[in-house]
Amino acid sequence: KAGVTQTPRYLIKTRGQQVTLSCSPISGHRSVSWYQQTPGQGLQFLFEYFSETQRNKGNFPGRFSGRQFSNSRSEMNVSTLELGDSALYLCASSLENLDETQYFGPGTRLLVL
Amino acid sequence: SQQGEEDPQALSIQEGENATMNCSYKTSINNLQWYRQNSGRGLVHLILIRSNEREKHSGRLRVTLDTSKKSSSLLITASRAADTASYFCATALIYNQGGKLIFGQGTELSVKP
């Protein structure tokens, strides 16, 4: 099976702009979760989607949002970008939930100038 | 605060030596997962150990779990330069059918040839 794919791999944006990141899970996986990784805060849970529904969200402002489509593909959006949003954004997929093996994509590296 | 805490934060060893990393967590778990990350890339799943298991092996990897102490350890035997990476433990907090996957800060392992 093809692995988890994320697009784009690299992005440069300026403060105030918005960005949309995409994640295609492994075929048959219905749970998709997103993470932000920074040197200072480490790996932090953003949100998880299952069957087009957000099941939970981490401690992030409302500028961070996402959605999942009927084919389980997911997008996350960050509006009004701030310098502190510069990070590696990772998505992961699994069959049903977070309590099982997660398969991660390569990540999208976002730089906000 | 994070569910998982790891030590040491960094570990440098010679090829052929064993490397041990420790992880502590705070709440009851169904399982604990270990992941590896090479230099800012996606995470790769290593081992999942269930709460009713005390030890699990996979190749040169050995994971132990002590639920009474809320701790786990990852042992890599006969290390190789290719094992150089960051290693993370992760636990899932499951509620309302969803939940959060919480990562430790990670241990940065350097294996010198």
mmCIF file of N, CA, C and O in Angstrom, chain B residues 12-108:
data_model
loop_
_atom_site.group_PDB
_atom_site.id
_atom_site.type_symbol
_atom_site.label_atom_id
_atom_site.label_comp_id
_atom_site.label_asym_id
_atom_site.label_seq_id
_atom_site.Cartn_x
_atom_site.Cartn_y
_atom_site.Cartn_z
ATOM 1 N N SER B 12 24.887 9.843 23.422
ATOM 2 C CA SER B 12 25.902 9.626 22.404
ATOM 3 C C SER B 12 26.677 8.369 22.755
ATOM 4 O O SER B 12 27.207 8.250 23.866
ATOM 5 N N ILE B 13 26.722 7.419 21.827
ATOM 6 C CA ILE B 13 27.404 6.150 22.079
ATOM 7 C C ILE B 13 28.214 5.744 20.852
ATOM 8 O O ILE B 13 28.079 6.327 19.773
ATOM 9 N N GLN B 14 29.030 4.715 21.029
ATOM 10 C CA GLN B 14 29.797 4.165 19.923
ATOM 11 C C GLN B 14 29.022 3.013 19.289
ATOM 12 O O GLN B 14 28.220 2.345 19.955
ATOM 13 N N GLU B 15 29.284 2.791 18.030
ATOM 14 C CA GLU B 15 28.684 1.652 17.341
ATOM 15 C C GLU B 15 28.984 0.373 18.105
ATOM 16 O O GLU B 15 30.083 0.176 18.602
ATOM 17 N N GLY B 16 27.986 -0.488 18.185
ATOM 18 C CA GLY B 16 28.152 -1.747 18.898
ATOM 19 C C GLY B 16 27.674 -1.709 20.330
ATOM 20 O O GLY B 16 27.373 -2.750 20.919
ATOM 21 N N GLU B 17 27.587 -0.502 20.900
ATOM 22 C CA GLU B 17 27.107 -0.371 22.275
ATOM 23 C C GLU B 17 25.582 -0.425 22.299
ATOM 24 O O GLU B 17 24.911 -0.300 21.275
ATOM 25 N N ASN B 18 25.045 -0.620 23.495
ATOM 26 C CA ASN B 18 23.592 -0.603 23.668
ATOM 27 C C ASN B 18 23.131 0.790 24.079
ATOM 28 O O ASN B 18 23.861 1.533 24.735
ATOM 29 N N ALA B 19 21.929 1.137 23.681
ATOM 30 C CA ALA B 19 21.349 2.436 24.044
ATOM 31 C C ALA B 19 20.030 2.203 24.754
ATOM 32 O O ALA B 19 19.195 1.426 24.282
ATOM 33 N N THR B 20 19.857 2.862 25.887
ATOM 34 C CA THR B 20 18.613 2.738 26.644
ATOM 35 C C THR B 20 17.973 4.108 26.827
ATOM 36 O O THR B 20 18.636 5.061 27.241
ATOM 37 N N MET B 21 16.686 4.185 26.495
ATOM 38 C CA MET B 21 15.929 5.423 26.650
ATOM 39 C C MET B 21 14.725 5.138 27.520
ATOM 40 O O MET B 21 14.128 4.057 27.417
ATOM 41 N N ASN B 22 14.381 6.092 28.358
ATOM 42 C CA ASN B 22 13.289 5.903 29.299
ATOM 43 C C ASN B 22 12.165 6.900 29.057
ATOM 44 O O ASN B 22 12.399 8.023 28.610
ATOM 45 N N CYS B 23 10.965 6.467 29.380
ATOM 46 C CA CYS B 23 9.777 7.295 29.179
ATOM 47 C C CYS B 23 8.870 7.138 30.391
ATOM 48 O O CYS B 23 8.653 6.010 30.867
ATOM 49 N N SER B 24 8.360 8.249 30.894
ATOM 50 C CA SER B 24 7.376 8.179 31.975
ATOM 51 C C SER B 24 6.105 8.878 31.523
ATOM 52 O O SER B 24 6.149 9.793 30.706
ATOM 53 N N TYR B 25 4.978 8.424 32.042
ATOM 54 C CA TYR B 25 3.703 9.009 31.665
ATOM 55 C C TYR B 25 2.855 9.184 32.914
ATOM 56 O O TYR B 25 3.224 8.738 33.992
ATOM 57 N N LYS B 26 1.700 9.832 32.751
ATOM 58 C CA LYS B 26 0.988 10.263 33.954
ATOM 59 C C LYS B 26 -0.341 9.563 34.202
ATOM 60 O O LYS B 26 -0.767 9.424 35.345
ATOM 61 N N THR B 27 -1.021 9.149 33.136
ATOM 62 C CA THR B 27 -2.357 8.575 33.351
ATOM 63 C C THR B 27 -2.399 7.115 32.944
ATOM 64 O O THR B 27 -1.441 6.586 32.387
ATOM 65 N N SER B 28 -3.510 6.468 33.193
ATOM 66 C CA SER B 28 -3.670 5.075 32.773
ATOM 67 C C SER B 28 -3.643 4.991 31.253
ATOM 68 O O SER B 28 -4.108 5.904 30.568
ATOM 69 N N ILE B 29 -3.078 3.916 30.748
ATOM 70 C CA ILE B 29 -2.962 3.762 29.303
ATOM 71 C C ILE B 29 -3.475 2.403 28.861
ATOM 72 O O ILE B 29 -3.523 1.464 29.655
ATOM 73 N N ASN B 30 -3.860 2.313 27.600
ATOM 74 C CA ASN B 30 -4.150 1.021 26.975
ATOM 75 C C ASN B 30 -2.886 0.445 26.357
ATOM 76 O O ASN B 30 -2.690 -0.764 26.324
ATOM 77 N N ASN B 31 -2.062 1.344 25.834
ATOM 78 C CA ASN B 31 -0.799 0.909 25.279
ATOM 79 C C ASN B 31 0.166 2.086 25.210
ATOM 80 O O ASN B 31 -0.224 3.235 25.436
ATOM 81 N N LEU B 32 1.397 1.792 24.902
ATOM 82 C CA LEU B 32 2.415 2.825 24.743
ATOM 83 C C LEU B 32 3.155 2.522 23.456
ATOM 84 O O LEU B 32 3.428 1.358 23.143
ATOM 85 N N GLN B 33 3.433 3.559 22.712
ATOM 86 C CA GLN B 33 4.059 3.369 21.410
ATOM 87 C C GLN B 33 5.421 4.079 21.377
ATOM 88 O O GLN B 33 5.601 5.117 22.007
ATOM 89 N N TRP B 34 6.338 3.515 20.628
ATOM 90 C CA TRP B 34 7.641 4.142 20.409
ATOM 91 C C TRP B 34 7.799 4.428 18.920
ATOM 92 O O TRP B 34 7.444 3.595 18.071
ATOM 93 N N TYR B 35 8.339 5.621 18.644
ATOM 94 C CA TYR B 35 8.551 6.059 17.272
ATOM 95 C C TYR B 35 9.983 6.569 17.121
ATOM 96 O O TYR B 35 10.610 7.029 18.083
ATOM 97 N N ARG B 36 10.456 6.526 15.877
ATOM 98 C CA ARG B 36 11.768 7.075 15.554
ATOM 99 C C ARG B 36 11.583 8.162 14.491
ATOM 100 O O ARG B 36 10.724 8.042 13.613
ATOM 101 N N GLN B 37 12.406 9.207 14.598
ATOM 102 C CA GLN B 37 12.370 10.276 13.611
ATOM 103 C C GLN B 37 13.792 10.594 13.190
ATOM 104 O O GLN B 37 14.632 10.931 14.018
ATOM 105 N N ASN B 38 14.004 10.533 11.886
ATOM 106 C CA ASN B 38 15.304 10.896 11.339
ATOM 107 C C ASN B 38 15.273 12.356 10.916
ATOM 108 O O ASN B 38 14.473 12.734 10.059
ATOM 109 N N SER B 39 16.099 13.161 11.536
ATOM 110 C CA SER B 39 16.397 14.525 11.147
ATOM 111 C C SER B 39 15.226 15.286 10.525
ATOM 112 O O SER B 39 15.255 15.608 9.341
ATOM 113 N N GLY B 40 14.185 15.563 11.329
ATOM 114 C CA GLY B 40 13.104 16.415 10.891
ATOM 115 C C GLY B 40 12.215 15.824 9.815
ATOM 116 O O GLY B 40 11.565 16.561 9.077
ATOM 117 N N ARG B 41 12.199 14.523 9.722
ATOM 118 C CA ARG B 41 11.316 13.861 8.764
ATOM 119 C C ARG B 41 10.148 13.241 9.504
ATOM 120 O O ARG B 41 9.915 13.497 10.665
ATOM 121 N N GLY B 42 9.349 12.457 8.796
ATOM 122 C CA GLY B 42 8.200 11.826 9.432
ATOM 123 C C GLY B 42 8.611 10.791 10.459
ATOM 124 O O GLY B 42 9.735 10.314 10.475
ATOM 125 N N LEU B 43 7.667 10.454 11.342
ATOM 126 C CA LEU B 43 7.937 9.455 12.371
ATOM 127 C C LEU B 43 7.677 8.057 11.831
ATOM 128 O O LEU B 43 6.756 7.837 11.051
ATOM 129 N N VAL B 44 8.498 7.135 12.306
ATOM 130 C CA VAL B 44 8.351 5.738 11.924
ATOM 131 C C VAL B 44 8.008 4.942 13.179
ATOM 132 O O VAL B 44 8.698 5.045 14.198
ATOM 133 N N HIS B 45 6.946 4.164 13.089
ATOM 134 C CA HIS B 45 6.528 3.367 14.234
ATOM 135 C C HIS B 45 7.515 2.225 14.479
ATOM 136 O O HIS B 45 7.943 1.544 13.542
ATOM 137 N N LEU B 46 7.893 2.046 15.743
ATOM 138 C CA LEU B 46 8.815 0.976 16.109
ATOM 139 C C LEU B 46 8.092 -0.179 16.798
ATOM 140 O O LEU B 46 8.160 -1.316 16.345
ATOM 141 N N ILE B 47 7.464 0.112 17.899
ATOM 142 C CA ILE B 47 6.830 -0.944 18.706
ATOM 143 C C ILE B 47 5.619 -0.365 19.432
ATOM 144 O O ILE B 47 5.644 0.790 19.871
ATOM 145 N N LEU B 48 4.592 -1.162 19.570
ATOM 146 C CA LEU B 48 3.439 -0.845 20.411
ATOM 147 C C LEU B 48 3.383 -1.930 21.474
ATOM 148 O O LEU B 48 3.365 -3.122 21.159
ATOM 149 N N ILE B 49 3.362 -1.515 22.733
ATOM 150 C CA ILE B 49 3.281 -2.477 23.833
ATOM 151 C C ILE B 49 1.993 -2.200 24.605
ATOM 152 O O ILE B 49 1.699 -1.050 24.946
ATOM 153 N N ARG B 50 1.221 -3.233 24.841
ATOM 154 C CA ARG B 50 -0.075 -3.088 25.505
ATOM 155 C C ARG B 50 0.109 -3.076 27.025
ATOM 156 O O ARG B 50 1.097 -3.578 27.545
ATOM 157 N N SER B 51 -0.875 -2.562 27.700
ATOM 158 C CA SER B 51 -0.753 -2.387 29.153
ATOM 159 C C SER B 51 -0.643 -3.714 29.896
ATOM 160 O O SER B 51 -0.152 -3.756 31.019
ATOM 161 N N ASN B 52 -1.076 -4.805 29.273
ATOM 162 C CA ASN B 52 -0.977 -6.111 29.939
ATOM 163 C C ASN B 52 0.304 -6.865 29.546
ATOM 164 O O ASN B 52 0.491 -8.022 29.920
ATOM 165 N N GLU B 53 1.166 -6.199 28.808
ATOM 166 C CA GLU B 53 2.447 -6.775 28.434
ATOM 167 C C GLU B 53 3.548 -6.126 29.254
ATOM 168 O O GLU B 53 3.490 -4.933 29.550
ATOM 169 N N ARG B 54 4.568 -6.888 29.575
ATOM 170 C CA ARG B 54 5.674 -6.338 30.358
ATOM 171 C C ARG B 54 6.902 -6.111 29.502
ATOM 172 O O ARG B 54 7.744 -5.266 29.816
ATOM 173 N N GLU B 55 7.020 -6.904 28.435
ATOM 174 C CA GLU B 55 8.209 -6.800 27.600
ATOM 175 C C GLU B 55 7.840 -7.210 26.179
ATOM 176 O O GLU B 55 6.994 -8.094 25.976
ATOM 177 N N LYS B 56 8.498 -6.566 25.229
ATOM 178 C CA LYS B 56 8.248 -6.908 23.832
ATOM 179 C C LYS B 56 9.539 -6.711 23.049
ATOM 180 O O LYS B 56 10.301 -5.776 23.310
ATOM 181 N N HIS B 57 9.785 -7.603 22.084
ATOM 182 C CA HIS B 57 11.001 -7.546 21.289
ATOM 183 C C HIS B 57 10.651 -7.379 19.820
ATOM 184 O O HIS B 57 9.625 -7.881 19.337
ATOM 185 N N SER B 58 11.533 -6.664 19.113
ATOM 186 C CA SER B 58 11.433 -6.574 17.668
ATOM 187 C C SER B 58 12.835 -6.372 17.131
ATOM 188 O O SER B 58 13.396 -5.286 17.224
ATOM 189 N N GLY B 59 13.424 -7.450 16.601
ATOM 190 C CA GLY B 59 14.795 -7.359 16.119
ATOM 191 C C GLY B 59 15.741 -6.969 17.233
ATOM 192 O O GLY B 59 15.814 -7.616 18.274
ATOM 193 N N ARG B 60 16.463 -5.862 17.039
ATOM 194 C CA ARG B 60 17.406 -5.380 18.058
ATOM 195 C C ARG B 60 16.741 -4.482 19.099
ATOM 196 O O ARG B 60 17.409 -3.914 19.950
ATOM 197 N N LEU B 61 15.443 -4.341 19.030
ATOM 198 C CA LEU B 61 14.721 -3.474 19.966
ATOM 199 C C LEU B 61 14.047 -4.306 21.050
ATOM 200 O O LEU B 61 13.480 -5.358 20.782
ATOM 201 N N ARG B 62 14.148 -3.795 22.269
ATOM 202 C CA ARG B 62 13.444 -4.414 23.381
ATOM 203 C C ARG B 62 12.764 -3.308 24.169
ATOM 204 O O ARG B 62 13.405 -2.345 24.584
ATOM 205 N N VAL B 63 11.462 -3.445 24.364
ATOM 206 C CA VAL B 63 10.690 -2.452 25.114
ATOM 207 C C VAL B 63 10.128 -3.107 26.357
ATOM 208 O O VAL B 63 9.636 -4.235 26.306
ATOM 209 N N THR B 64 10.228 -2.410 27.464
ATOM 210 C CA THR B 64 9.601 -2.866 28.696
ATOM 211 C C THR B 64 8.572 -1.845 29.137
ATOM 212 O O THR B 64 8.667 -0.656 28.803
ATOM 213 N N LEU B 65 7.602 -2.317 29.878
ATOM 214 C CA LEU B 65 6.540 -1.440 30.385
ATOM 215 C C LEU B 65 6.254 -1.810 31.833
ATOM 216 O O LEU B 65 6.030 -2.975 32.150
ATOM 217 N N ASP B 66 6.289 -0.819 32.692
ATOM 218 C CA ASP B 66 5.966 -1.002 34.110
ATOM 219 C C ASP B 66 4.799 -0.076 34.431
ATOM 220 O O ASP B 66 4.999 1.119 34.661
ATOM 221 N N THR B 67 3.599 -0.610 34.407
ATOM 222 C CA THR B 67 2.415 0.234 34.614
ATOM 223 C C THR B 67 2.316 0.721 36.056
ATOM 224 O O THR B 67 1.705 1.759 36.306
ATOM 225 N N SER B 68 2.931 -0.005 36.995
ATOM 226 C CA SER B 68 2.873 0.461 38.388
ATOM 227 C C SER B 68 3.716 1.716 38.576
ATOM 228 O O SER B 68 3.390 2.572 39.396
ATOM 229 N N LYS B 69 4.780 1.831 37.808
ATOM 230 C CA LYS B 69 5.636 3.020 37.874
ATOM 231 C C LYS B 69 5.323 4.003 36.756
ATOM 232 O O LYS B 69 5.946 5.067 36.670
ATOM 233 N N LYS B 70 4.389 3.621 35.898
ATOM 234 C CA LYS B 70 4.037 4.467 34.746
ATOM 235 C C LYS B 70 5.299 4.830 33.968
ATOM 236 O O LYS B 70 5.584 6.009 33.724
ATOM 237 N N SER B 71 6.039 3.808 33.590
ATOM 238 C CA SER B 71 7.267 4.064 32.849
ATOM 239 C C SER B 71 7.526 2.956 31.838
ATOM 240 O O SER B 71 7.025 1.829 31.972
ATOM 241 N N SER B 72 8.313 3.301 30.840
ATOM 242 C CA SER B 72 8.685 2.359 29.791
ATOM 243 C C SER B 72 10.129 2.632 29.406
ATOM 244 O O SER B 72 10.622 3.749 29.573
ATOM 245 N N SER B 73 10.793 1.614 28.892
ATOM 246 C CA SER B 73 12.142 1.829 28.391
ATOM 247 C C SER B 73 12.301 1.159 27.041
ATOM 248 O O SER B 73 11.653 0.147 26.748
ATOM 249 N N LEU B 74 13.133 1.770 26.222
ATOM 250 C CA LEU B 74 13.467 1.239 24.902
ATOM 251 C C LEU B 74 14.958 0.945 24.901
ATOM 252 O O LEU B 74 15.762 1.839 25.156
ATOM 253 N N LEU B 75 15.299 -0.289 24.604
ATOM 254 C CA LEU B 75 16.692 -0.700 24.515
ATOM 255 C C LEU B 75 17.003 -1.059 23.066
ATOM 256 O O LEU B 75 16.285 -1.857 22.459
ATOM 257 N N ILE B 76 18.053 -0.450 22.544
ATOM 258 C CA ILE B 76 18.554 -0.805 21.217
ATOM 259 C C ILE B 76 19.890 -1.501 21.443
ATOM 260 O O ILE B 76 20.831 -0.914 21.998
ATOM 261 N N THR B 77 19.973 -2.738 21.035
ATOM 262 C CA THR B 77 21.218 -3.490 21.234
ATOM 263 C C THR B 77 22.101 -3.392 19.991
ATOM 264 O O THR B 77 21.602 -3.188 18.875
ATOM 265 N N ALA B 78 23.403 -3.536 20.229
ATOM 266 C CA ALA B 78 24.388 -3.543 19.129
ATOM 267 C C ALA B 78 24.094 -2.414 18.147
ATOM 268 O O ALA B 78 23.852 -2.641 16.954
ATOM 269 N N SER B 79 24.107 -1.193 18.645
ATOM 270 C CA SER B 79 23.686 -0.041 17.837
ATOM 271 C C SER B 79 24.572 0.153 16.603
ATOM 272 O O SER B 79 25.742 -0.249 16.567
ATOM 273 N N ARG B 80 23.968 0.783 15.610
ATOM 274 C CA ARG B 80 24.644 1.085 14.344
ATOM 275 C C ARG B 80 24.546 2.578 14.085
ATOM 276 O O ARG B 80 23.655 3.244 14.617
ATOM 277 N N ALA B 81 25.402 3.078 13.228
ATOM 278 C CA ALA B 81 25.341 4.499 12.883
ATOM 279 C C ALA B 81 23.963 4.874 12.329
ATOM 280 O O ALA B 81 23.467 5.972 12.548
ATOM 281 N N ALA B 82 23.329 3.930 11.622
ATOM 282 C CA ALA B 82 22.012 4.185 11.046
ATOM 283 C C ALA B 82 20.926 4.345 12.102
ATOM 284 O O ALA B 82 19.809 4.779 11.789
ATOM 285 N N ASP B 83 21.218 3.989 13.359
ATOM 286 C CA ASP B 83 20.233 4.172 14.440
ATOM 287 C C ASP B 83 20.198 5.614 14.926
ATOM 288 O O ASP B 83 19.335 5.970 15.747
ATOM 289 N N THR B 84 21.126 6.437 14.448
ATOM 290 C CA THR B 84 21.146 7.853 14.829
ATOM 291 C C THR B 84 19.828 8.500 14.435
ATOM 292 O O THR B 84 19.459 8.523 13.263
ATOM 293 N N ALA B 85 19.101 8.997 15.421
ATOM 294 C CA ALA B 85 17.763 9.551 15.195
ATOM 295 C C ALA B 85 17.230 10.055 16.535
ATOM 296 O O ALA B 85 17.873 9.900 17.575
ATOM 297 N N SER B 86 16.042 10.635 16.496
ATOM 298 C CA SER B 86 15.325 10.973 17.728
ATOM 299 C C SER B 86 14.271 9.915 17.981
ATOM 300 O O SER B 86 13.623 9.435 17.040
ATOM 301 N N TYR B 87 14.110 9.549 19.236
ATOM 302 C CA TYR B 87 13.173 8.489 19.611
ATOM 303 C C TYR B 87 12.128 9.074 20.557
ATOM 304 O O TYR B 87 12.461 9.766 21.524
ATOM 305 N N PHE B 88 10.858 8.788 20.264
ATOM 306 C CA PHE B 88 9.746 9.341 21.030
ATOM 307 C C PHE B 88 8.840 8.230 21.545
ATOM 308 O O PHE B 88 8.570 7.266 20.828
ATOM 309 N N CYS B 89 8.370 8.397 22.770
ATOM 310 C CA CYS B 89 7.297 7.540 23.245
ATOM 311 C C CYS B 89 5.995 8.328 23.106
ATOM 312 O O CYS B 89 5.988 9.553 23.104
ATOM 313 N N ALA B 90 4.903 7.608 22.968
ATOM 314 C CA ALA B 90 3.605 8.256 22.803
ATOM 315 C C ALA B 90 2.518 7.439 23.478
ATOM 316 O O ALA B 90 2.540 6.204 23.433
ATOM 317 N N THR B 91 1.599 8.143 24.112
ATOM 318 C CA THR B 91 0.451 7.480 24.728
ATOM 319 C C THR B 91 -0.816 8.193 24.269
ATOM 320 O O THR B 91 -0.813 9.388 23.998
ATOM 321 N N ALA B 92 -1.881 7.422 24.157
ATOM 322 C CA ALA B 92 -3.148 7.979 23.698
ATOM 323 C C ALA B 92 -4.083 8.182 24.876
ATOM 324 O O ALA B 92 -4.278 7.276 25.686
ATOM 325 N N LEU B 93 -4.633 9.370 24.969
ATOM 326 C CA LEU B 93 -5.706 9.645 25.917
ATOM 327 C C LEU B 93 -6.996 9.544 25.124
ATOM 328 O O LEU B 93 -7.264 10.367 24.253
ATOM 329 N N ILE B 94 -7.773 8.505 25.399
ATOM 330 C CA ILE B 94 -8.977 8.248 24.611
ATOM 331 C C ILE B 94 -10.196 8.652 25.430
ATOM 332 O O ILE B 94 -10.383 8.193 26.546
ATOM 333 N N TYR B 95 -11.023 9.504 24.858
ATOM 334 C CA TYR B 95 -12.284 9.866 25.487
ATOM 335 C C TYR B 95 -13.209 10.397 24.413
ATOM 336 O O TYR B 95 -12.770 10.874 23.368
ATOM 337 N N ASN B 96 -14.497 10.309 24.644
ATOM 338 C CA ASN B 96 -15.495 10.739 23.669
ATOM 339 C C ASN B 96 -15.226 10.128 22.298
ATOM 340 O O ASN B 96 -15.348 10.801 21.281
ATOM 341 N N GLN B 97 -14.806 8.884 22.267
ATOM 342 C CA GLN B 97 -14.485 8.135 21.052
ATOM 343 C C GLN B 97 -13.233 8.649 20.353
ATOM 344 O O GLN B 97 -12.611 7.949 19.580
ATOM 345 N N GLY B 98 -12.886 9.876 20.613
ATOM 346 C CA GLY B 98 -11.662 10.405 20.032
ATOM 347 C C GLY B 98 -10.577 10.420 21.075
ATOM 348 O O GLY B 98 -10.489 9.530 21.896
ATOM 349 N N GLY B 99 -9.778 11.434 21.067
ATOM 350 C CA GLY B 99 -8.734 11.524 22.073
ATOM 351 C C GLY B 99 -7.576 12.345 21.572
ATOM 352 O O GLY B 99 -7.699 13.125 20.633
ATOM 353 N N LYS B 100 -6.450 12.175 22.257
ATOM 354 C CA LYS B 100 -5.230 12.879 21.882
ATOM 355 C C LYS B 100 -4.073 11.900 21.958
ATOM 356 O O LYS B 100 -4.046 11.013 22.819
ATOM 357 N N LEU B 101 -3.118 12.049 21.075
ATOM 358 C CA LEU B 101 -1.881 11.282 21.153
ATOM 359 C C LEU B 101 -0.813 12.215 21.688
ATOM 360 O O LEU B 101 -0.547 13.255 21.079
ATOM 361 N N ILE B 102 -0.252 11.840 22.818
ATOM 362 C CA ILE B 102 0.681 12.720 23.511
ATOM 363 C C ILE B 102 2.084 12.134 23.421
ATOM 364 O O ILE B 102 2.303 10.974 23.787
ATOM 365 N N PHE B 103 3.015 12.957 22.957
ATOM 366 C CA PHE B 103 4.394 12.524 22.790
ATOM 367 C C PHE B 103 5.289 13.068 23.901
ATOM 368 O O PHE B 103 5.065 14.172 24.410
ATOM 369 N N GLY B 104 6.311 12.303 24.222
ATOM 370 C CA GLY B 104 7.365 12.810 25.075
ATOM 371 C C GLY B 104 8.246 13.749 24.277
ATOM 372 O O GLY B 104 8.082 13.919 23.073
ATOM 373 N N GLN B 105 9.202 14.372 24.982
ATOM 374 C CA GLN B 105 10.072 15.353 24.305
ATOM 375 C C GLN B 105 11.093 14.678 23.421
ATOM 376 O O GLN B 105 11.715 15.326 22.592
ATOM 377 N N GLY B 106 11.297 13.370 23.618
ATOM 378 C CA GLY B 106 12.202 12.638 22.758
ATOM 379 C C GLY B 106 13.607 12.533 23.294
ATOM 380 O O GLY B 106 14.062 13.351 24.103
ATOM 381 N N THR B 107 14.284 11.506 22.857
ATOM 382 C CA THR B 107 15.706 11.314 23.141
ATOM 383 C C THR B 107 16.443 11.346 21.822
ATOM 384 O O THR B 107 16.107 10.597 20.900
ATOM 385 N N GLU B 108 17.448 12.219 21.755
ATOM 386 C CA GLU B 108 18.250 12.328 20.538
ATOM 387 C C GLU B 108 19.452 11.405 20.666
ATOM 388 O O GLU B 108 20.337 11.624 21.480
#
